[in-house]
Short mmCIF file of C-alpha atoms and ligand atoms in Angstrom, two decimals:
data_model
loop_
_atom_site.label_atom_id
_atom_site.label_comp_id
_atom_site.label_asym_id
_atom_site.label_seq_id
_atom_site.Cartn_x
_atom_site.Cartn_y
_atom_site.Cartn_z
CA MET C 1 212.52 23.74 154.02
CA ALA C 2 211.91 24.54 157.61
CA THR C 3 208.10 24.40 158.52
CA ARG C 4 206.41 26.61 161.03
CA ALA C 5 205.33 24.88 164.32
CA ALA C 6 201.59 24.48 164.41
CA LYS C 7 199.77 26.54 166.56
CA SER C 8 196.38 25.48 168.00
CA SER C 9 195.24 28.54 169.95
CA MET C 10 195.14 32.29 169.42
CA LYS C 11 193.92 35.07 171.67
CA ILE C 12 193.08 38.49 170.41
CA LEU C 13 192.36 41.24 172.69
CA VAL C 14 189.99 44.20 171.31
CA VAL C 15 190.44 47.41 172.97
CA ALA C 16 187.33 50.09 173.12
CA SER C 17 187.45 53.29 175.41
CA THR C 18 185.18 56.01 173.93
CA ARG C 19 181.99 56.65 172.69
CA PRO C 20 183.35 56.37 169.08
CA ASN C 21 185.36 53.17 169.37
CA PHE C 22 182.27 51.43 170.93
CA VAL C 23 180.94 52.19 167.40
CA LYS C 24 184.09 50.68 165.72
CA VAL C 25 184.23 47.41 167.42
CA ALA C 26 180.89 46.50 167.34
CA PRO C 27 181.11 44.96 163.63
CA LEU C 28 184.62 43.60 164.61
CA MET C 29 183.20 41.64 167.79
CA GLU C 30 180.38 40.27 165.51
CA ALA C 31 182.72 39.16 162.66
CA PHE C 32 184.84 37.40 165.52
CA GLY C 33 181.79 35.80 166.71
CA GLN C 34 181.39 34.20 163.47
CA ALA C 35 185.10 33.13 162.88
CA LEU C 36 184.85 31.72 166.24
CA LYS C 37 182.36 28.83 164.64
CA HIS C 38 185.41 27.78 162.46
CA HIS C 39 188.52 28.31 164.48
CA SER C 40 188.07 26.22 168.08
CA GLY C 41 191.36 27.48 169.11
CA LEU C 42 190.48 31.09 168.68
CA THR C 43 189.79 33.54 171.90
CA VAL C 44 188.76 37.13 171.65
CA LYS C 45 188.11 39.32 174.52
CA LEU C 46 186.61 42.94 174.76
CA VAL C 47 188.76 45.12 176.71
CA HIS C 48 186.92 48.47 177.82
CA ALA C 49 189.86 50.84 178.96
CA GLY C 50 187.16 53.18 180.43
CA GLN C 51 188.19 56.62 179.05
CA HIS C 52 184.29 57.10 178.63
CA TYR C 53 182.45 55.72 181.44
CA ASP C 54 179.18 57.25 182.02
CA ASP C 55 175.68 55.73 180.94
CA ARG C 56 175.21 58.03 178.01
CA MET C 57 178.62 58.09 176.67
CA SER C 58 179.38 54.35 177.37
CA ARG C 59 176.29 51.86 178.51
CA SER C 60 173.75 53.17 175.95
CA PHE C 61 176.34 52.15 173.37
CA PHE C 62 176.69 48.88 174.43
CA GLU C 63 172.87 48.18 174.61
CA ASP C 64 172.27 49.81 171.24
CA LEU C 65 174.92 47.92 169.29
CA GLY C 66 174.16 44.65 171.13
CA LEU C 67 177.82 44.56 172.33
CA PRO C 68 179.00 41.92 174.94
CA SER C 69 180.04 43.09 178.25
CA PRO C 70 183.56 43.84 178.32
CA ASP C 71 185.65 40.85 179.58
CA ILE C 72 188.34 43.28 180.75
CA GLU C 73 187.62 46.60 182.34
CA LEU C 74 190.64 49.14 183.13
CA ALA C 75 188.34 51.79 184.23
CA ILE C 76 190.65 54.56 183.53
CA GLY C 77 188.26 57.64 183.59
CA SER C 78 189.21 61.19 182.82
CA GLY C 79 192.49 62.77 183.44
CA SER C 80 195.18 64.97 181.36
CA HIS C 81 196.69 63.26 178.47
CA ALA C 82 199.55 61.98 180.25
CA GLU C 83 197.35 60.86 183.25
CA GLN C 84 195.10 58.92 180.88
CA THR C 85 197.86 57.55 178.61
CA GLY C 86 200.07 56.49 181.62
CA HIS C 87 197.22 55.22 183.73
CA THR C 88 196.05 53.16 180.63
CA MET C 89 199.29 51.59 179.96
CA ILE C 90 200.16 50.59 183.59
CA ALA C 91 196.81 48.95 183.99
CA PHE C 92 196.64 47.18 180.12
CA GLU C 93 200.21 46.01 180.81
CA ARG C 94 199.13 44.10 183.87
CA LYS C 95 196.38 42.38 181.84
CA LEU C 96 198.55 41.60 179.07
CA ILE C 97 201.09 39.90 181.42
CA ASP C 98 198.01 37.94 182.52
CA GLU C 99 196.29 37.19 179.34
CA GLN C 100 199.34 36.73 177.15
CA PRO C 101 197.34 37.37 173.91
CA ASP C 102 198.78 37.06 170.39
CA TRP C 103 197.41 40.09 169.04
CA VAL C 104 195.77 43.40 170.49
CA ILE C 105 193.35 45.25 167.87
CA VAL C 106 193.10 49.06 168.69
CA VAL C 107 190.83 51.24 166.83
CA GLY C 108 190.66 54.90 166.00
CA ASP C 109 192.73 57.64 167.50
CA VAL C 110 191.96 58.21 171.07
CA ASN C 111 194.41 58.42 174.27
CA SER C 112 193.77 54.75 175.17
CA THR C 113 194.37 53.48 171.28
CA LEU C 114 197.90 54.85 171.57
CA ALA C 115 198.48 53.61 175.45
CA CYS C 116 197.45 50.09 174.67
CA ALA C 117 199.21 49.83 171.34
CA LEU C 118 202.48 51.06 173.24
CA ALA C 119 202.06 48.89 176.22
CA ALA C 120 201.46 45.66 173.94
CA LYS C 121 204.44 46.42 171.58
CA LYS C 122 206.51 47.10 174.59
CA LEU C 123 205.95 43.16 175.55
CA GLY C 124 206.39 41.96 171.96
CA ILE C 125 202.52 41.55 171.35
CA LYS C 126 201.73 42.14 167.60
CA VAL C 127 199.18 45.10 167.19
CA ALA C 128 196.56 45.72 164.62
CA HIS C 129 195.22 49.55 164.15
CA VAL C 130 192.18 49.62 162.78
CA GLU C 131 191.33 53.21 160.90
CA ALA C 132 194.99 53.65 160.31
CA GLY C 133 196.73 56.43 158.02
CA LEU C 134 194.27 59.25 158.85
CA ARG C 135 196.43 62.50 158.96
CA SER C 136 194.79 65.95 159.44
CA ARG C 137 198.62 67.18 159.48
CA ASP C 138 197.56 69.42 162.37
CA ARG C 139 199.94 68.35 165.26
CA THR C 140 198.20 70.67 167.75
CA MET C 141 195.48 67.90 167.81
CA PRO C 142 195.96 65.34 170.58
CA GLU C 143 194.36 62.67 167.93
CA GLU C 144 197.01 63.40 165.27
CA ILE C 145 199.74 62.51 167.84
CA ASN C 146 197.93 59.27 168.78
CA ARG C 147 197.39 58.37 165.11
CA VAL C 148 200.85 58.68 164.14
CA ALA C 149 202.40 57.49 166.99
CA THR C 150 200.16 54.35 166.82
CA ASP C 151 200.53 53.84 163.08
CA VAL C 152 204.45 53.52 163.68
CA LEU C 153 203.82 50.88 166.53
CA SER C 154 201.65 48.80 164.53
CA ASP C 155 202.31 45.49 162.91
CA LEU C 156 199.16 45.42 160.54
CA LEU C 157 197.32 48.59 159.46
CA PHE C 158 193.69 48.51 158.13
CA THR C 159 192.67 51.58 156.45
CA THR C 160 189.17 53.05 155.35
CA ASP C 161 190.48 54.73 152.06
CA ARG C 162 193.36 54.87 149.64
CA GLY C 163 194.54 58.13 150.71
CA ALA C 164 195.48 56.80 153.76
CA ASP C 165 197.42 54.16 152.32
CA ALA C 166 199.35 56.70 150.61
CA ASN C 167 199.96 58.39 153.57
CA LEU C 168 201.32 55.49 155.30
CA ARG C 169 203.46 54.46 152.40
CA ALA C 170 204.70 58.28 152.51
CA GLU C 171 205.61 57.68 156.12
CA GLY C 172 207.83 54.44 155.02
CA VAL C 173 205.36 51.90 155.91
CA ASP C 174 205.77 48.44 154.31
CA SER C 175 203.06 47.98 151.87
CA ASP C 176 202.65 44.44 152.89
CA ARG C 177 201.31 45.89 156.49
CA ILE C 178 198.75 48.05 154.64
CA HIS C 179 195.36 46.59 154.26
CA PHE C 180 192.74 48.63 152.55
CA VAL C 181 189.35 47.18 154.01
CA GLY C 182 186.84 49.88 154.19
CA ASN C 183 185.22 51.57 157.36
CA VAL C 184 184.03 49.70 160.41
CA MET C 185 182.01 52.54 161.62
CA ILE C 186 180.17 52.24 158.37
CA ASP C 187 179.61 48.93 158.94
CA THR C 188 177.57 49.86 162.31
CA LEU C 189 175.64 52.46 160.44
CA LEU C 190 174.56 50.22 157.47
CA LYS C 191 173.35 47.64 160.22
CA HIS C 192 171.37 49.96 162.29
CA LYS C 193 170.01 52.59 159.82
CA GLU C 194 166.41 51.02 159.22
CA GLN C 195 166.30 50.27 163.01
CA ALA C 196 167.36 54.27 163.46
CA CYS C 197 164.69 55.57 161.07
CA ALA C 198 162.16 53.62 162.25
CA LEU C 199 162.66 55.19 165.87
CA GLN C 200 161.52 58.75 164.04
CA TRP C 201 163.46 60.42 167.11
CA TRP C 202 163.08 63.93 165.49
CA LYS C 203 159.32 63.37 165.82
CA HIS C 204 160.08 62.94 169.76
CA LEU C 205 161.55 66.34 169.64
CA GLY C 206 158.70 68.16 167.88
CA LEU C 207 160.49 68.45 164.44
CA GLU C 208 159.74 67.81 160.89
CA PRO C 209 162.13 65.48 158.80
CA GLY C 210 164.49 67.79 156.72
CA GLN C 211 163.67 70.94 158.65
CA TYR C 212 166.35 71.09 161.45
CA ALA C 213 170.14 71.01 161.67
CA VAL C 214 171.87 68.90 164.36
CA VAL C 215 175.12 70.13 166.21
CA THR C 216 177.71 68.48 167.86
CA LEU C 217 181.04 69.83 169.24
CA HIS C 218 183.87 68.65 171.32
CA ARG C 219 187.35 69.39 169.91
CA PRO C 220 189.46 71.17 172.42
CA SER C 221 190.56 73.61 169.82
CA ASN C 222 186.70 74.75 169.49
CA VAL C 223 185.35 74.32 172.92
CA ASP C 224 188.05 75.06 175.57
CA HIS C 225 188.89 78.55 174.65
CA ARG C 226 186.21 81.23 175.62
CA GLU C 227 186.61 83.41 172.68
CA ILE C 228 186.38 80.45 170.33
CA LEU C 229 183.11 78.88 171.82
CA THR C 230 181.68 82.34 172.43
CA GLY C 231 181.99 82.85 168.47
CA ILE C 232 180.55 79.59 167.64
CA CYS C 233 177.73 79.99 170.10
CA SER C 234 176.88 83.63 168.52
CA ALA C 235 176.69 81.74 165.16
CA LEU C 236 174.41 79.06 166.42
CA GLN C 237 172.30 81.64 168.05
CA THR C 238 171.73 83.52 164.76
CA ILE C 239 171.38 80.11 163.00
CA GLN C 240 168.44 78.95 165.45
CA GLY C 241 166.30 81.90 164.17
CA GLU C 242 166.35 80.48 160.50
CA LEU C 243 166.23 76.76 161.41
CA PRO C 244 165.63 74.83 164.33
CA LEU C 245 168.70 73.39 166.07
CA VAL C 246 169.24 70.07 167.84
CA PHE C 247 172.41 69.92 170.02
CA PRO C 248 173.20 66.94 172.02
CA ILE C 249 176.12 68.38 174.34
CA HIS C 250 179.08 66.48 174.71
CA PRO C 251 180.08 66.24 178.46
CA ARG C 252 183.34 68.40 177.73
CA THR C 253 181.33 71.12 175.99
CA ARG C 254 178.97 71.33 178.73
CA LYS C 255 181.63 71.88 181.05
CA MET C 256 183.38 74.74 179.23
CA ALA C 257 179.80 76.26 178.23
CA ILE C 258 179.06 76.35 181.84
CA THR C 259 182.74 77.55 182.93
CA PHE C 260 182.45 80.44 180.32
CA GLY C 261 179.15 81.49 181.18
CA LEU C 262 177.15 80.53 177.89
CA LEU C 263 174.94 77.62 179.07
CA ASP C 264 172.31 79.72 180.52
CA SER C 265 171.94 82.11 177.65
CA MET C 266 171.79 79.28 175.16
CA SER C 267 168.82 77.54 176.83
CA GLN C 268 167.02 80.71 176.52
CA TRP C 269 167.05 80.64 172.85
CA PRO C 270 163.81 79.62 171.38
CA ASN C 271 164.69 77.36 168.66
CA VAL C 272 167.21 74.96 169.75
CA GLN C 273 167.10 72.07 171.87
CA LEU C 274 170.08 71.38 174.34
CA LEU C 275 170.19 67.83 174.94
CA GLU C 276 172.34 65.21 177.09
CA PRO C 277 174.25 63.14 174.74
CA LEU C 278 171.92 60.74 172.88
CA SER C 279 172.41 57.08 172.53
CA TYR C 280 173.64 55.58 169.09
CA LEU C 281 169.99 54.95 167.60
CA GLN C 282 168.72 58.19 168.79
CA MET C 283 171.57 60.32 167.19
CA LEU C 284 171.40 58.45 163.99
CA SER C 285 167.62 58.84 163.52
CA LEU C 286 168.01 62.68 163.89
CA THR C 287 171.02 62.70 161.66
CA SER C 288 169.51 60.69 158.75
CA ASN C 289 166.63 63.15 158.52
CA ALA C 290 168.74 66.42 159.31
CA ALA C 291 168.78 69.32 156.77
CA VAL C 292 172.46 69.65 157.65
CA ILE C 293 174.86 68.52 160.02
CA MET C 294 177.30 71.05 162.01
CA CYS C 295 180.27 68.99 163.76
CA ASP C 296 183.74 68.90 164.56
CA SER C 297 183.53 65.00 164.75
CA GLY C 298 185.61 62.72 162.74
CA GLY C 299 183.00 59.89 162.60
CA LEU C 300 179.95 62.28 161.89
CA GLN C 301 181.47 63.46 158.87
CA GLU C 302 182.02 59.99 157.48
CA GLU C 303 178.33 59.03 158.46
CA ALA C 304 176.95 62.21 156.93
CA LEU C 305 178.49 61.40 153.54
CA VAL C 306 176.85 57.85 153.55
CA LEU C 307 173.50 59.44 154.69
CA GLY C 308 173.89 61.77 151.93
CA VAL C 309 173.11 64.75 154.36
CA PRO C 310 175.24 67.61 154.16
CA CYS C 311 178.07 68.44 156.74
CA LEU C 312 179.52 71.66 157.81
CA THR C 313 182.92 70.62 159.63
CA LEU C 314 183.87 73.40 162.01
CA ARG C 315 187.49 72.80 161.51
CA ASP C 316 190.37 74.27 159.15
CA SER C 317 191.47 70.94 158.52
CA THR C 318 190.34 67.09 158.60
CA GLU C 319 192.01 63.77 158.73
CA ARG C 320 189.36 62.49 156.52
CA PRO C 321 189.63 64.69 153.48
CA ILE C 322 187.59 61.88 151.42
CA THR C 323 184.76 63.21 152.90
CA VAL C 324 185.56 66.63 151.27
CA GLU C 325 186.52 65.28 148.26
CA LEU C 326 183.30 63.50 147.62
CA GLY C 327 181.22 66.33 148.44
CA GLY C 328 179.69 65.35 151.72
CA SER C 329 181.51 67.94 153.97
CA VAL C 330 182.63 71.41 153.66
CA LEU C 331 185.40 72.92 156.20
CA VAL C 332 183.90 75.86 157.66
CA GLY C 333 186.41 76.85 160.65
CA ASN C 334 185.14 78.30 163.87
CA LYS C 335 184.37 81.82 162.89
CA ALA C 336 180.79 83.09 163.44
CA GLY C 337 180.35 84.81 160.03
CA THR C 338 181.71 81.79 157.69
CA ILE C 339 179.34 79.36 159.61
CA ILE C 340 176.27 81.29 159.26
CA ALA C 341 177.14 82.34 155.52
CA ALA C 342 177.65 78.33 155.12
CA VAL C 343 174.23 77.14 156.63
CA ARG C 344 172.43 80.05 154.74
CA SER C 345 174.12 78.99 151.34
CA ARG C 346 173.04 75.42 152.22
CA LEU C 347 169.43 76.41 152.84
CA ALA C 348 169.27 78.71 149.80
CA ASN C 349 171.07 76.71 147.18
CA GLY C 350 170.79 72.94 148.35
CA TRP C 351 173.82 70.93 147.98
CA PRO C 352 175.55 69.30 144.93
CA ALA C 353 175.47 65.41 144.49
CA MET C 354 177.68 63.37 146.77
CA GLY C 355 179.86 60.24 145.96
CA CYS C 356 180.21 57.28 147.91
CA PRO C 357 183.76 55.83 149.09
CA GLU C 358 185.01 52.58 147.69
CA LEU C 359 184.55 49.48 150.19
CA TRP C 360 182.15 51.37 152.35
CA ASP C 361 179.64 48.81 152.08
CA GLY C 362 179.23 47.18 155.69
CA ALA C 363 182.02 44.58 155.17
CA ALA C 364 184.97 46.05 156.58
CA ALA C 365 185.00 44.20 159.82
CA GLU C 366 184.71 40.81 157.86
CA ARG C 367 187.47 41.65 155.86
CA ILE C 368 189.74 42.57 158.85
CA VAL C 369 189.23 39.48 160.37
CA ARG C 370 189.82 37.54 157.46
CA VAL C 371 193.15 39.38 156.90
CA LEU C 372 194.01 38.30 160.54
CA LEU C 373 193.06 34.90 160.26
CA GLU C 374 194.97 34.30 156.83
CA ARG C 375 198.02 35.86 158.45
CA SER C 376 197.83 33.94 161.54
CA CYS C 377 197.30 30.67 159.54
CA ALA C 378 200.39 31.40 157.67
CA GLU C 379 202.19 31.66 160.81
CA GLY C 380 200.99 28.24 161.91
CA PHE C 381 197.81 28.86 163.70
CA ASN C 382 195.15 26.15 162.42
C1 UD1 F 401 187.69 61.90 173.31
C2 UD1 F 401 189.03 61.72 172.38
C3 UD1 F 401 188.55 62.44 171.09
C4 UD1 F 401 187.19 61.56 170.65
C5 UD1 F 401 186.02 62.12 171.77
C6 UD1 F 401 184.66 61.17 171.56
C7 UD1 F 401 191.29 61.86 173.22
C8 UD1 F 401 192.42 62.55 173.26
N1 UD1 F 401 189.92 62.33 172.64
O1 UD1 F 401 187.70 63.13 173.56
O2 UD1 F 401 189.37 62.10 170.21
O3 UD1 F 401 186.53 62.16 169.50
O4 UD1 F 401 186.71 61.33 173.05
O5 UD1 F 401 183.64 61.80 172.61
O6 UD1 F 401 191.60 60.65 173.58
N2 UD1 F 401 183.23 63.09 180.53
C9 UD1 F 401 182.19 62.37 181.20
N3 UD1 F 401 181.72 61.23 181.00
C10 UD1 F 401 182.40 60.27 180.38
C11 UD1 F 401 183.77 60.72 179.84
C12 UD1 F 401 184.16 62.15 179.90
O7 UD1 F 401 181.42 63.37 181.69
O8 UD1 F 401 181.90 59.11 180.27
C13 UD1 F 401 183.79 64.29 180.50
C14 UD1 F 401 184.86 64.43 181.67
O9 UD1 F 401 184.55 65.87 182.39
C15 UD1 F 401 186.22 64.66 180.80
C16 UD1 F 401 185.65 65.41 179.34
O10 UD1 F 401 184.23 64.69 179.39
O11 UD1 F 401 186.88 65.42 181.48
C17 UD1 F 401 186.43 64.88 178.64
O12 UD1 F 401 186.58 63.38 178.26
P1 UD1 F 401 187.99 63.11 177.43
O13 UD1 F 401 188.15 61.53 177.79
O14 UD1 F 401 189.27 63.89 178.32
O15 UD1 F 401 187.99 63.14 176.31
P2 UD1 F 401 187.07 63.88 175.29
O16 UD1 F 401 186.80 65.16 175.19
O17 UD1 F 401 185.46 62.95 175.27
#
């Protein structure tokens, strides 16, 4: 019987690029840090592709999460989808040729996730996708294109729930490539929750716990169209008359609110605090104690479920249906009347009990690292 050639070294590049990616790779880097103690031939490098680059969208997350400085920076910056994807591929390909990694790990569904997976695969480098198999079934979302394409390319697919496994199998992915491991974003939340709560950031804003809503928006489908963003803002204007709002504004949303002439009038509303993007701990401190979260973010839907805080998702679909099935989130779309009615119902009627997803227990990153090492050892790495 042929035996595999022993391999004494293995190099892994872990790619992050946007705010939610930093939250996802932090526990992975920590779990790899533990693995390095037992595998002297293992090298793990962090790549920052630079889709998010400013202090509030990037640096503060490295600080709060204790992430090591990136070993490799691509500094891609902003641009159209093709520009961001193409520039990332070109820059990453050069690094791949220099570094010759065995594996590239990508997380989530942003443009650099797909770009780095594609560049790696074209060079014959193995790709692992963390948070695979999520599907909104809305192909007008850029993220849905990134999810589907990244999953097709990936050798190993790490999923957050069994629904994602089923999606992948239905698309013809072999079961032995799929590993249900839990949710790395929740690893980070559970690790930092106590520290965030101790911050009592709501106090800093003059709020009472449980007596305010946190609002975030950044999906192009909500913020890039005048009529839709105006409608959402009119809902927020009404709601702030009944419940104080904290609204840390994403750069895309701020830019569009200025373009549509909405920001000046919003800043006159008496009961809203319009803020710059918050650090991870500040945001977690606020969301942990909110009466309700209103957002179009995927990650916040998941975090709200684990925090037990009701989440009104301003979308018609979600790639994370488990958050709805377990009672954490309700899809309310982006029409003013429905959003206002949902908030009023929450305030008048409370919220039914929520469930907790399987394996969202703080150990997802450890499982991912274990699977990767077991597989690599089977292939000869020791
Ligand atoms: C991206 C992701 C989205 C993710 C979101 C998290 C894609 C297709 N979209 O959307 O899935 O949920 O990140 O925030 O990959 N900007 C800054 N500073 C920065 C970065 C961006 O001011 O550090 C501004 C720029 O004006 C830029 C705009 O924000 O044009 C949008 O940034 P972009 O990277 O295009 O996508 P996001 O909307 O952030």
